[in-house]
XYZ file of C-alpha atoms in Angstrom:
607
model
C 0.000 0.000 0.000
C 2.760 2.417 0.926
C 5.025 1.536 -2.197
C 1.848 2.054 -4.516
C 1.153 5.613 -2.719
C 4.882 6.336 -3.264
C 5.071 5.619 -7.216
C 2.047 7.426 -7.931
C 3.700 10.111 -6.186
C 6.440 10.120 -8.017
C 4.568 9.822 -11.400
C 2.864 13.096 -10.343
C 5.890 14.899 -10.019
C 7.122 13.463 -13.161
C 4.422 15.032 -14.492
C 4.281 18.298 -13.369
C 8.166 18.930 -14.010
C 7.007 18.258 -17.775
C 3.978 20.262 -17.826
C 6.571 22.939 -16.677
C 9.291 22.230 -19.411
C 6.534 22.658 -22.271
C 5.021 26.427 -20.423
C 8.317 27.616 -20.730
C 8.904 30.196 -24.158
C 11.059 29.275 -26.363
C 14.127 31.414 -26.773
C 14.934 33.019 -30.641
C 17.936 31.775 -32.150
C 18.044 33.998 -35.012
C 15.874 36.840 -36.669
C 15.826 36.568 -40.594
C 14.882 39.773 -42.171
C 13.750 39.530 -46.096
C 12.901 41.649 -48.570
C 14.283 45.181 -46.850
C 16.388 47.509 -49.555
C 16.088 50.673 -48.363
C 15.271 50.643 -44.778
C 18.159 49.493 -42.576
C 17.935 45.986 -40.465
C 19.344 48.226 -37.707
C 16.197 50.270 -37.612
C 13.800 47.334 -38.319
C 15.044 45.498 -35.030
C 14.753 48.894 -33.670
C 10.907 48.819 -33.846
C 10.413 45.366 -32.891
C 10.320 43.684 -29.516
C 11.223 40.147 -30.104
C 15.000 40.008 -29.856
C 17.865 37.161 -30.527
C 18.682 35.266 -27.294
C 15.474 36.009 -25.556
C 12.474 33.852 -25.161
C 9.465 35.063 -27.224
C 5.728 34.629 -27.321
C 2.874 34.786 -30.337
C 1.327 37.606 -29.160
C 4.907 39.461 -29.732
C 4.977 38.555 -33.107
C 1.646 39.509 -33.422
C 2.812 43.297 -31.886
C 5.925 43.386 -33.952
C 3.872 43.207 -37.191
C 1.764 45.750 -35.791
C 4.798 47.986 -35.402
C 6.604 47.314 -38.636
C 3.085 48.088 -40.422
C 3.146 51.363 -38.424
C 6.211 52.367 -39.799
C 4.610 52.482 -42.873
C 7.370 51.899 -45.633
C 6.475 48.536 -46.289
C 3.701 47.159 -48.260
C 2.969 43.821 -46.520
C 4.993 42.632 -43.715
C 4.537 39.225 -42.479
C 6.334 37.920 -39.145
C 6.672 33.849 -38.330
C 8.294 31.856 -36.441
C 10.108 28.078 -37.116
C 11.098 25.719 -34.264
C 14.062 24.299 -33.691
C 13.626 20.321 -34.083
C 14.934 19.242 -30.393
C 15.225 22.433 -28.790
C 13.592 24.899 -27.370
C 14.161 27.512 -29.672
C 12.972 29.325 -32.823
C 14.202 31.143 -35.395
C 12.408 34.395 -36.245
C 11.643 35.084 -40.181
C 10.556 38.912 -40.775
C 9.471 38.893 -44.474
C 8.856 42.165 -46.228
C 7.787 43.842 -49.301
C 9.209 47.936 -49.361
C 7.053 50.463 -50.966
C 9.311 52.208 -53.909
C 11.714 54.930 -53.273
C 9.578 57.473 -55.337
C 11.026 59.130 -58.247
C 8.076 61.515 -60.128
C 5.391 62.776 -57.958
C 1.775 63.333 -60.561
C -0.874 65.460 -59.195
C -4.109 64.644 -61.802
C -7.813 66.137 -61.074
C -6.638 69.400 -59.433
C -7.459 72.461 -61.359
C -8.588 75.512 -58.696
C -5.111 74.553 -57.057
C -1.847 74.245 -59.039
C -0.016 71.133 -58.549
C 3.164 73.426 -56.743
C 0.713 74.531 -53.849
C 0.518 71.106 -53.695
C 3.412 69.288 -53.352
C 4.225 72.580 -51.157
C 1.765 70.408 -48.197
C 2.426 67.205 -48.633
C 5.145 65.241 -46.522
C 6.544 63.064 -48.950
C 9.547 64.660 -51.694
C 11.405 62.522 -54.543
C 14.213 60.382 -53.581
C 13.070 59.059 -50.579
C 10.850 55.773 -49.746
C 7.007 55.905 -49.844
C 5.683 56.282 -46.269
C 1.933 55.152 -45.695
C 2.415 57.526 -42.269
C 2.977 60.262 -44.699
C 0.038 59.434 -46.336
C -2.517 60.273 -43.929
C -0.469 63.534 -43.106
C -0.656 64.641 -46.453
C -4.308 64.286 -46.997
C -5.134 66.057 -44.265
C -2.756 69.153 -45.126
C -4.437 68.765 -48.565
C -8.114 68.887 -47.847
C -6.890 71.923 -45.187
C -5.625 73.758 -48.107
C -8.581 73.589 -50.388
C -10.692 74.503 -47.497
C -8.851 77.639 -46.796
C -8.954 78.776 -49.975
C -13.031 78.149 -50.336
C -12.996 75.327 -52.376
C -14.155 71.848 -51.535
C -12.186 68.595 -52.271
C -11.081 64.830 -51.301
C -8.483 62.786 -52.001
C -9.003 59.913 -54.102
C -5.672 57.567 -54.890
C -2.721 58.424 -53.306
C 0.084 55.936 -54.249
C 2.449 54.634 -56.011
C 1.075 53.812 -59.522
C 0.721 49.719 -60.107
C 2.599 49.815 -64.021
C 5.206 52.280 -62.917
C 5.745 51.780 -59.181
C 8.377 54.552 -59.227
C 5.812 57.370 -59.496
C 3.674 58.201 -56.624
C -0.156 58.967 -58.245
C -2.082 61.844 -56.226
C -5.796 62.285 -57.175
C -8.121 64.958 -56.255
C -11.586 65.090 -56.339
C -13.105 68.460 -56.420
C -16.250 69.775 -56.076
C -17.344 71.415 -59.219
C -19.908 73.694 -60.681
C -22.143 71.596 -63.066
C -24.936 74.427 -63.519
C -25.232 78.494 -62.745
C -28.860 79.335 -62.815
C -31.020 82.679 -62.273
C -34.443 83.010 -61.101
C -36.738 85.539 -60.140
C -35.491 88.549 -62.544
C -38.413 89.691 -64.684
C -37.100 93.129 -65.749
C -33.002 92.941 -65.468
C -31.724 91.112 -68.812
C -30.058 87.426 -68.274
C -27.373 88.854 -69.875
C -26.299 91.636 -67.658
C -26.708 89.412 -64.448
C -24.533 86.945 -66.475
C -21.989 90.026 -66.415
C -21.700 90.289 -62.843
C -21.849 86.603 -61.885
C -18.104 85.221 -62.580
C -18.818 81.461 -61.610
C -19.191 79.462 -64.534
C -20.037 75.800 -65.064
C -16.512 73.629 -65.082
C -15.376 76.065 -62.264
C -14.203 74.369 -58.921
C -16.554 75.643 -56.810
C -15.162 78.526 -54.538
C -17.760 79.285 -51.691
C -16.208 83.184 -51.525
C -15.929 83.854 -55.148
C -19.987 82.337 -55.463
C -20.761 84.940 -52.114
C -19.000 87.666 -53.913
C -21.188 86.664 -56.980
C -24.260 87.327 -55.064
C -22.795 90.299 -52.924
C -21.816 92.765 -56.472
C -25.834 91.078 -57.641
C -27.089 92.900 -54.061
C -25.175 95.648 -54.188
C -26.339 96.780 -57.209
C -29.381 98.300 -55.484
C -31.405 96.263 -58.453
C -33.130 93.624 -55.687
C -34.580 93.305 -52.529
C -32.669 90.877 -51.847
C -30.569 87.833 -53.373
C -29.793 84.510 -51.890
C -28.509 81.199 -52.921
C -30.131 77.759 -53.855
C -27.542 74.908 -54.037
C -28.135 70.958 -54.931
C -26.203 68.689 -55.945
C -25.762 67.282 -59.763
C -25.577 64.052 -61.808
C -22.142 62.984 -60.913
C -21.518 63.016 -57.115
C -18.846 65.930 -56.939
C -20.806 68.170 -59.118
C -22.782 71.140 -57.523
C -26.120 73.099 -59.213
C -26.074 76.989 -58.207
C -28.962 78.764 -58.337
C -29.177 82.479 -57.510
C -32.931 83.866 -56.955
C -33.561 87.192 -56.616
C -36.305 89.277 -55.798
C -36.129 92.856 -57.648
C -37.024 96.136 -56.428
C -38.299 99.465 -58.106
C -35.671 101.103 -59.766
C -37.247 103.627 -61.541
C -38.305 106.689 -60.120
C -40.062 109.924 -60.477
C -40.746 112.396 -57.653
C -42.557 115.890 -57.660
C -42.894 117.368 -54.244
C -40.479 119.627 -51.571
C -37.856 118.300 -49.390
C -35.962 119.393 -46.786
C -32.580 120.341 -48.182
C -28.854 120.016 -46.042
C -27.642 123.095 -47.393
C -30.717 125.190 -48.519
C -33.493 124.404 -45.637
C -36.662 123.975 -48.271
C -36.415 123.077 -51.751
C -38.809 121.785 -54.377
C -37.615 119.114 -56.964
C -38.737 117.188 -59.292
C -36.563 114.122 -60.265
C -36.853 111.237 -62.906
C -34.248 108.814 -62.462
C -33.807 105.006 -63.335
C -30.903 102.968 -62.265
C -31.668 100.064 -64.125
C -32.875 101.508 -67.375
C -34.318 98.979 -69.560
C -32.937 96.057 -67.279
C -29.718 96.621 -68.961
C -27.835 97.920 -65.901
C -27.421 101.457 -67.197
C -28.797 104.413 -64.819
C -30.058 107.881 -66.527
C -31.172 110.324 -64.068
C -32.634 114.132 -64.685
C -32.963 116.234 -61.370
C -34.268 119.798 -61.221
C -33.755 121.346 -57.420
C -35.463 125.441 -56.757
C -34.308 125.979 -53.237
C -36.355 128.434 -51.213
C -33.317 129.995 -50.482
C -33.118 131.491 -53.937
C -29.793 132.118 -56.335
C -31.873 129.537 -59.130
C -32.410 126.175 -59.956
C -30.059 123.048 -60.066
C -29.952 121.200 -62.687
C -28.200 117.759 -63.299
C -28.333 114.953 -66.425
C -26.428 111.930 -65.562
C -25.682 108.666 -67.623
C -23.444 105.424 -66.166
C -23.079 102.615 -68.174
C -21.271 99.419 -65.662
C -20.659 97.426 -69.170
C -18.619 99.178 -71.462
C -17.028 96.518 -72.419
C -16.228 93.091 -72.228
C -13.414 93.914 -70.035
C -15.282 95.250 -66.886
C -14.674 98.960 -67.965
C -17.518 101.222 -66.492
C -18.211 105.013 -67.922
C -19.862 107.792 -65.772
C -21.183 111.097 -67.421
C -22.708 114.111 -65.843
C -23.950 117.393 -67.250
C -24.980 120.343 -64.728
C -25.706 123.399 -63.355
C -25.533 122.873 -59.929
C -26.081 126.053 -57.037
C -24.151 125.054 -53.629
C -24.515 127.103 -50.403
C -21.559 127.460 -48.037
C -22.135 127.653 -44.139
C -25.836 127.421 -44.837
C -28.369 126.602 -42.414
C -28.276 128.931 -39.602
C -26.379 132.132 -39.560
C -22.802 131.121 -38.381
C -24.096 128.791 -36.032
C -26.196 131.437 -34.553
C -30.293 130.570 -34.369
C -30.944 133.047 -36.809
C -31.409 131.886 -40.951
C -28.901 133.597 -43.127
C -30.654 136.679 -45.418
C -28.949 137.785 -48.461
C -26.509 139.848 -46.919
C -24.919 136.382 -45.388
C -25.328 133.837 -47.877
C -22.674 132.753 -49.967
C -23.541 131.069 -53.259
C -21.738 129.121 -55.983
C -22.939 128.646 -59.344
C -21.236 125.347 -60.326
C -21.593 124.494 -63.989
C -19.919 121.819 -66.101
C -19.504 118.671 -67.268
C -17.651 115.486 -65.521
C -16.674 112.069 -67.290
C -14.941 109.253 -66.126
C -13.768 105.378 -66.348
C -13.002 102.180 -64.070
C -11.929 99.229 -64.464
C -11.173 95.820 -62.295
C -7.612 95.793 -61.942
C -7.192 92.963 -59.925
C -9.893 90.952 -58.134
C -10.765 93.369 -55.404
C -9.393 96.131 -56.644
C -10.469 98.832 -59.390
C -8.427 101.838 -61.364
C -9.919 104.688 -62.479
C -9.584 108.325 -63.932
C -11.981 111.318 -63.720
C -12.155 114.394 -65.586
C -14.308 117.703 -64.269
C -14.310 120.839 -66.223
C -16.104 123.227 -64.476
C -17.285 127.357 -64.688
C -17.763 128.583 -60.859
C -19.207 131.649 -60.446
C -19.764 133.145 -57.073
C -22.864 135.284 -56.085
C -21.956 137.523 -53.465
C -24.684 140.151 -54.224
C -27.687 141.719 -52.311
C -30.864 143.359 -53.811
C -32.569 145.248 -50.243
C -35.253 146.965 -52.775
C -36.102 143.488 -55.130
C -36.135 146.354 -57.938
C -35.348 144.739 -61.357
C -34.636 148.220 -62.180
C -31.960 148.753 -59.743
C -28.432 146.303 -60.049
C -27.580 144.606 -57.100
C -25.355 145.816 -55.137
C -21.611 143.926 -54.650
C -21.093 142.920 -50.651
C -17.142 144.463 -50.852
C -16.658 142.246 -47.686
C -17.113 139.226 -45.564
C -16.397 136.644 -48.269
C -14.129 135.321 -50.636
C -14.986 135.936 -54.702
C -12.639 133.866 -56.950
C -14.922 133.432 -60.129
C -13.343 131.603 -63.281
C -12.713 128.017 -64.485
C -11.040 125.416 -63.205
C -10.178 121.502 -65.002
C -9.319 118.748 -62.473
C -8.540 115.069 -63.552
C -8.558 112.147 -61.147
C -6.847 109.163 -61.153
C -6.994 106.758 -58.608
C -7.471 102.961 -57.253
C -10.231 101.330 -54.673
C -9.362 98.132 -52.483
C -12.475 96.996 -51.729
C -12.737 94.055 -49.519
C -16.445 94.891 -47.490
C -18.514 91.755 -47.595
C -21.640 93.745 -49.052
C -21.423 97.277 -50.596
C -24.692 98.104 -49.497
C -24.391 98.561 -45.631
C -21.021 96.551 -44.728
C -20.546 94.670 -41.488
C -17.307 93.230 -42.257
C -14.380 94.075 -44.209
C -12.501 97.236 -45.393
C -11.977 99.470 -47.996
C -9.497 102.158 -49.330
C -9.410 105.051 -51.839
C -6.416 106.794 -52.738
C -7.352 109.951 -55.580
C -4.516 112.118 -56.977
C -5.961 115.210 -58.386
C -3.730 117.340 -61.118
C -5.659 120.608 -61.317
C -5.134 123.686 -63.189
C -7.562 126.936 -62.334
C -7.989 130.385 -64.609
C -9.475 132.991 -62.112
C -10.702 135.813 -63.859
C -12.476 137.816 -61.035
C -11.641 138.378 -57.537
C -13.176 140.334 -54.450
C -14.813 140.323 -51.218
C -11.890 139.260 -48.635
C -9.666 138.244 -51.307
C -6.284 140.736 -50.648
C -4.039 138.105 -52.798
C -4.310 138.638 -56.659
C -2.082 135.823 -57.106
C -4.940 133.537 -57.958
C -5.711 135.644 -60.732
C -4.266 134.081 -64.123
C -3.298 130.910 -64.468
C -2.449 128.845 -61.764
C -1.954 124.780 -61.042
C -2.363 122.554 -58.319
C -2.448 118.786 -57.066
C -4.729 117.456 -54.223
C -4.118 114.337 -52.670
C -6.891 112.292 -50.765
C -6.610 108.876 -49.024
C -9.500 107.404 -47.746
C -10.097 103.601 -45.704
C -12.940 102.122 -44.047
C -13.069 99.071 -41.840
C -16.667 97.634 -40.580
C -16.908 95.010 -37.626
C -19.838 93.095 -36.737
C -20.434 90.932 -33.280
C -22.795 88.487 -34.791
C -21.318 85.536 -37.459
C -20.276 86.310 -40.850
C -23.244 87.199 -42.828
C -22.410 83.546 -45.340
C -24.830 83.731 -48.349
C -27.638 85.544 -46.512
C -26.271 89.042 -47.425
C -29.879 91.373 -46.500
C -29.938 90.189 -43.362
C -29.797 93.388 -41.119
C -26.400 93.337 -38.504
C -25.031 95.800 -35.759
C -22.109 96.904 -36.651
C -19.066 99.106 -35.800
C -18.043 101.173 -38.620
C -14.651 103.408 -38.508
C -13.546 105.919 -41.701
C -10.188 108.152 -41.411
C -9.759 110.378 -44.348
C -6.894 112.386 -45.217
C -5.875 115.070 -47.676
C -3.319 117.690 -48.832
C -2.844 120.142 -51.466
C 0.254 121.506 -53.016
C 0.167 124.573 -55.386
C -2.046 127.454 -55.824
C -5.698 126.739 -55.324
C -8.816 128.431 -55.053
C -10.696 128.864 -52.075
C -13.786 126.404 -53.619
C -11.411 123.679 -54.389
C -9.840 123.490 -51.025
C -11.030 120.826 -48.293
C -14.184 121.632 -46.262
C -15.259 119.940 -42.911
C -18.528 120.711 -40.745
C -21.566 119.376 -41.280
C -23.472 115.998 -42.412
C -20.683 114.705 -44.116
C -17.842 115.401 -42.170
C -17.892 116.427 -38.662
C -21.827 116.694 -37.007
C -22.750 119.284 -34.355
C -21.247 122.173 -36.754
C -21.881 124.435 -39.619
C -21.405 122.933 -42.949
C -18.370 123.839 -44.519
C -17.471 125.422 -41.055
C -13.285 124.704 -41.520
C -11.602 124.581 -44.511
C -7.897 124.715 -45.850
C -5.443 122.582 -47.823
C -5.044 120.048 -45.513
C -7.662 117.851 -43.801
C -8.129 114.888 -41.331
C -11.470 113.105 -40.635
C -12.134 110.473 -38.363
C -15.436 109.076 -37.917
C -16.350 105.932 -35.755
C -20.211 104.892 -35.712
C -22.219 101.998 -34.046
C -25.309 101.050 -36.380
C -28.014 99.187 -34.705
C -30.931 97.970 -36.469
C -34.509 98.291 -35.145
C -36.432 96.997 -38.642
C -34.856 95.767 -41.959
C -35.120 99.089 -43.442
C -34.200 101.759 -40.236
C -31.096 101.652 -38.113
C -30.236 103.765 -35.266
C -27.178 104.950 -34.855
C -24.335 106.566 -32.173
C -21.342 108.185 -33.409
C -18.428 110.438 -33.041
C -16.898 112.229 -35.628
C -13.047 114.132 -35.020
C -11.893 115.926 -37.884
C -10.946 119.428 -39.031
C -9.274 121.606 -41.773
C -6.512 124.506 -41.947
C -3.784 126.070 -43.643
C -6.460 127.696 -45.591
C -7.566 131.264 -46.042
C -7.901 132.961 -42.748
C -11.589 134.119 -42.428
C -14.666 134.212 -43.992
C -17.434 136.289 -42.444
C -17.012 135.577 -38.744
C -15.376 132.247 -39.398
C -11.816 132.268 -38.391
C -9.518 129.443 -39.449
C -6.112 128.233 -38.443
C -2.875 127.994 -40.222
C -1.513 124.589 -38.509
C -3.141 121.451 -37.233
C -6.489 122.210 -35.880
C -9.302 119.635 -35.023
C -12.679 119.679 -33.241
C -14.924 116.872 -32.241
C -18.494 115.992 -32.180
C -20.987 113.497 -31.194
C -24.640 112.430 -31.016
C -27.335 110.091 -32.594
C -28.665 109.414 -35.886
C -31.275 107.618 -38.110
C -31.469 105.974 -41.462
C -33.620 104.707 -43.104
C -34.540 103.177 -46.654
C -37.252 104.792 -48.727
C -38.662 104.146 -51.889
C -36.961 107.141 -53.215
C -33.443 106.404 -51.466
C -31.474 105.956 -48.222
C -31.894 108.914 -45.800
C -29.779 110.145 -42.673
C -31.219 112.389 -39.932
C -28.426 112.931 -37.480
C -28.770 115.264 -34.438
C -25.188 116.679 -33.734
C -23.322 117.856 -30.294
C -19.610 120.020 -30.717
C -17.083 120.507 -28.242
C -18.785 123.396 -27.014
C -22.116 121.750 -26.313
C -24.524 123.508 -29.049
C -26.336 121.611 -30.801
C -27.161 120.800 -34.684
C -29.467 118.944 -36.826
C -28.348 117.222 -40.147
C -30.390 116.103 -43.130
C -28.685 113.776 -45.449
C -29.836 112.090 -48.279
C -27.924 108.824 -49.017
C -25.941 107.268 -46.807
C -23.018 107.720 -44.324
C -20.025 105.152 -45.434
């Protein structure tokens, strides 16, 4: 009983010793790598954690095939392992297939990007051995390049190519325009909205050049409103565009009395269209009797946006136009001006100018203005036709003659609408060439110089920046925004120049809560920063501050003394606008530096 209990003993430790031999890993006797060219053995064992001497398991194989496929320069990797026949030991075979060392990199399918702003992204260059890591780097930098340039795209292949393994294949699949369609114009011509829209079928389709599209169709003043209908076509990276629009009255014609900036009452009567025909061209007529007398305004203008094929636009403008300096009250006093106060100037002549796109957000142009300005400076107590007028010897400035001024100049415009901007800027620079023939002088003028023949240059430089604290406006451009809008304007003159073409400031235009025209000389600076709120789609409110002056001019007019250096004033105060049937209005109640008070009447808008 006792020897029995003893063998099976013994058999049980017999077997449990070789249980334990056959648990314990076999140790690698060698590791066999195959099939490597380019990358090193060095860097292969590198990655892998099976090593020669050491015992090893499956699931370490398994992980070192992992990691060799994560390296990403080999095709297919396969990792195995072969006993030793009577020992406990393996041998480790690592077989592997290299991707190519690449020699041509081919971009196909990419036309709104050229193949250098390509290969400028992606992480793989000649010479060196295709990395599948790279791979997934380079897509992404792709698709983030398209995207921040507007367009949309995917990669398709990206690879070595199968019949010549030595050129890596990169294919992109871009979203393209398959159809531009218009709806909802029943007066403007196809063929002038075809004009302004610049996406065409075939395009890659740019999400900011197909909202500038519809932007320059809104700010044409010829709809409502515009917005964008998008589906997409036949094949699967082809887009349908669709811009519907709903069109407003363009032509007008008013009879009636209005309440003037410069004049107080006026009666007018005005027949303009500024879509004439639904061919995009504006003709205007407007006839303006001010009840401040001195005759009637008159003003015939043409503007054709389509001159030609090349974007050019022409402007045209015939007139006789009467302007009143420091009208309103007398000298910001409460009293109106009589006719021993008022200054007048008969403006009559003809202006004519061209622009044209220069580059995409930016236009050239050049003006001409020949003008005959005549200055009525003249009382009549006894309103005897019989009896001349007598000359007021004092208090203003005469400088009567003619005067030609051309203009040539360039606009960076980069506002997301035209018609009331929330984001964005824009710029104007004008250089003025001028050359003046005074003929008659009096009142306050004690320098004859001016008479004759004399030449000048003005200089103006104008920006504009708009800021909005709700999200970019995208394709739904009428929607109404608050906005922050800031202008600084700037201007000198050089030369000899008469007192009407020298910079004026004061007023509805320039700087609120003062006389219009209250400063003047030939050099200005304007600053104006306004916060536009809107209460309806068509009537904003509006807070703003306006710092700005003029000097170096002549020294006085009537009781308006002026500086000869660097002189500026400041005002503040709230203001209205609204849109009317007949045009965008501004009433804007004004406070100066010295607390008095002003109304302004504007018709149009502010900037």
């Amino acid at each position: 009983m006792n020897v029995s209990r003893s063998i099976a003993c013994w058999m049980l430790a017999l077997c449990m010793c070789a249980l334990g031999w056959s648990q314990t890993p076999p140790l690698v006797r060698k590791i066999v790598i195959q099939g490597n060219q380019q990358v090193s053995r060095e860097a292969i064992l590198a990655a892998m954690q099976v090593e020669e001497g050491q015992p090893f398991t499956e699931a370490q194989l398994t992980a070192d095939k992992r990691a060799l496929e994560e390296l990403g320069f080999f095709k297919a990797v396969d990792v195995r392992a072969a006993t030793v026949e009577g020992e406990n030991a393996a041998d480790v075979y690592v077989d592997l297939v290299e991707w190519p060392v690449i020699k041509e990199i081919r971009v196909v399918g990419n036309k709104a990007l050229s193949t250098e702003e390509i290969l400028s992204v992606i992480s793989i260059e000649v010479g060196q051995v295709f990395n599948l890591r790279n791979v997934r780097v380079s897509v992404a930098a792709i698709q983030e390049l398209y995207t921040k340039k507007n367009y949309f795209a995917r990669v398709g292949t990206f690879e070595p190519m199968e019949d010549s393994p030595g050129t890596l294949n990169i294919e992109i699949l871009e979203t393209m325009v398959s159809e531009v369609n218009i709806k909802g114009n029943t007066k403007t011509k196809a063929s002038v909205i075809d004009k302004i829209i610049r996406t065409r079928p075939g395009d890659p389709f740019n999400l900011e050049k197909w909202r500038e599209d519809l932007s320059r169709l809104f700010g044409t003043g010829w709809f409502e409103d515009v917005r964008s209908e998008q589906q997409h076509g036949q094949e699967i990276n082809d887009i349908e565009l669709t811009a519907v629009m709903e069109e407003t009255r363009t032509g007008t014609f008013g009879l009636g009395l209005q309440v003037d900036p410069r004049s107080s009452f006026a009666g007018f009567i005005r027949l303009a269209d500024t879509n004439f025909r639904g061919t995009g061209q504006s003709l205007s007529v407007n006839y303006l009797q001010s009840t401040s007398g001195g005759g009637p305004s008159v003003d015939l203008s043409y503007a054709n946006p389509f001159w030609d094929d090349r974007g050019t636009a022409f402007r045209a403008s015939v007139y006789s136009r009467l302007i009143y300096r420091f009208a309103g009250t007398l000298f910001g006093g409460n009293e109106e001006p009589d006719e021993r106060t008022r200054y007048r100037e008969r403006r009559t002549g003809l202006s004519l100018g061209f622009s044209r796109p220069i580059r995409e957000k930016t236009t050239g142009f050049i003006n001409a203005r020949v003008e005959n300005i005549k200055t009525d400076l003249r009382i009549d107590d006894d309103n005897d036709p019989n009896t001349p007028p007598v000359p007021v010897p004092d208090g203003f400035i005469q400088q009567d003659g003619d005067v030609f001024v051309l203009t040539f100049g360039g606009i960076l415009n980069r506002r997301d609408v035209d018609r009331e901007p929330a984001a964005g800027d824009w710029f104007r620079l004008d250089i003025e060439p001028g050359f003046s023939r005074i003929t008659e002088v009096g009142g306050l003028t004690s320098n004859n110089s001016i008479l004759g023949d004399n030449f000048f240059v003005r200089t103006t430089a104008e920006y504009r920046r708009y800021w909005s604290p709700q999200p970019p406006r995208g394709l739904n451009l009428s929607e109404p925004r608050r906005v922050f809008a800031f202008r600084l304007k700037a201007g000198t003159i050089q030369g000899e120049v008469p007192f009407f073409e020298q910079f004026f400031a004061g007023g509805s235009e320039t700087v609120r809560g003062y006389q219009e025209d209250r400063f003047w000389g030939k050099h200005s600076v304007l600053a104006t920063l306004e916060y536009r709120h809107p209460i309806q789609r068509s009537f904003n409110a509006v807070l703003f501050a306006d710092y700005g002056g003029a000097w170096g001019g002549y020294g006085t007019v009537n009781e308006f003394s002026q500086s000869d250096k660097w002189n500026m004033h400041f005002g503040y105060g709230i203001g209205f606008s609204f849109t009317t049937p007949l045009g965008p209005i501004r009433l804007d109640f004004g406070v100066n530096e010295n607390g008095s008070t002003r109304t302004h009447f504007k018709i149009g808008t502010s900037f």
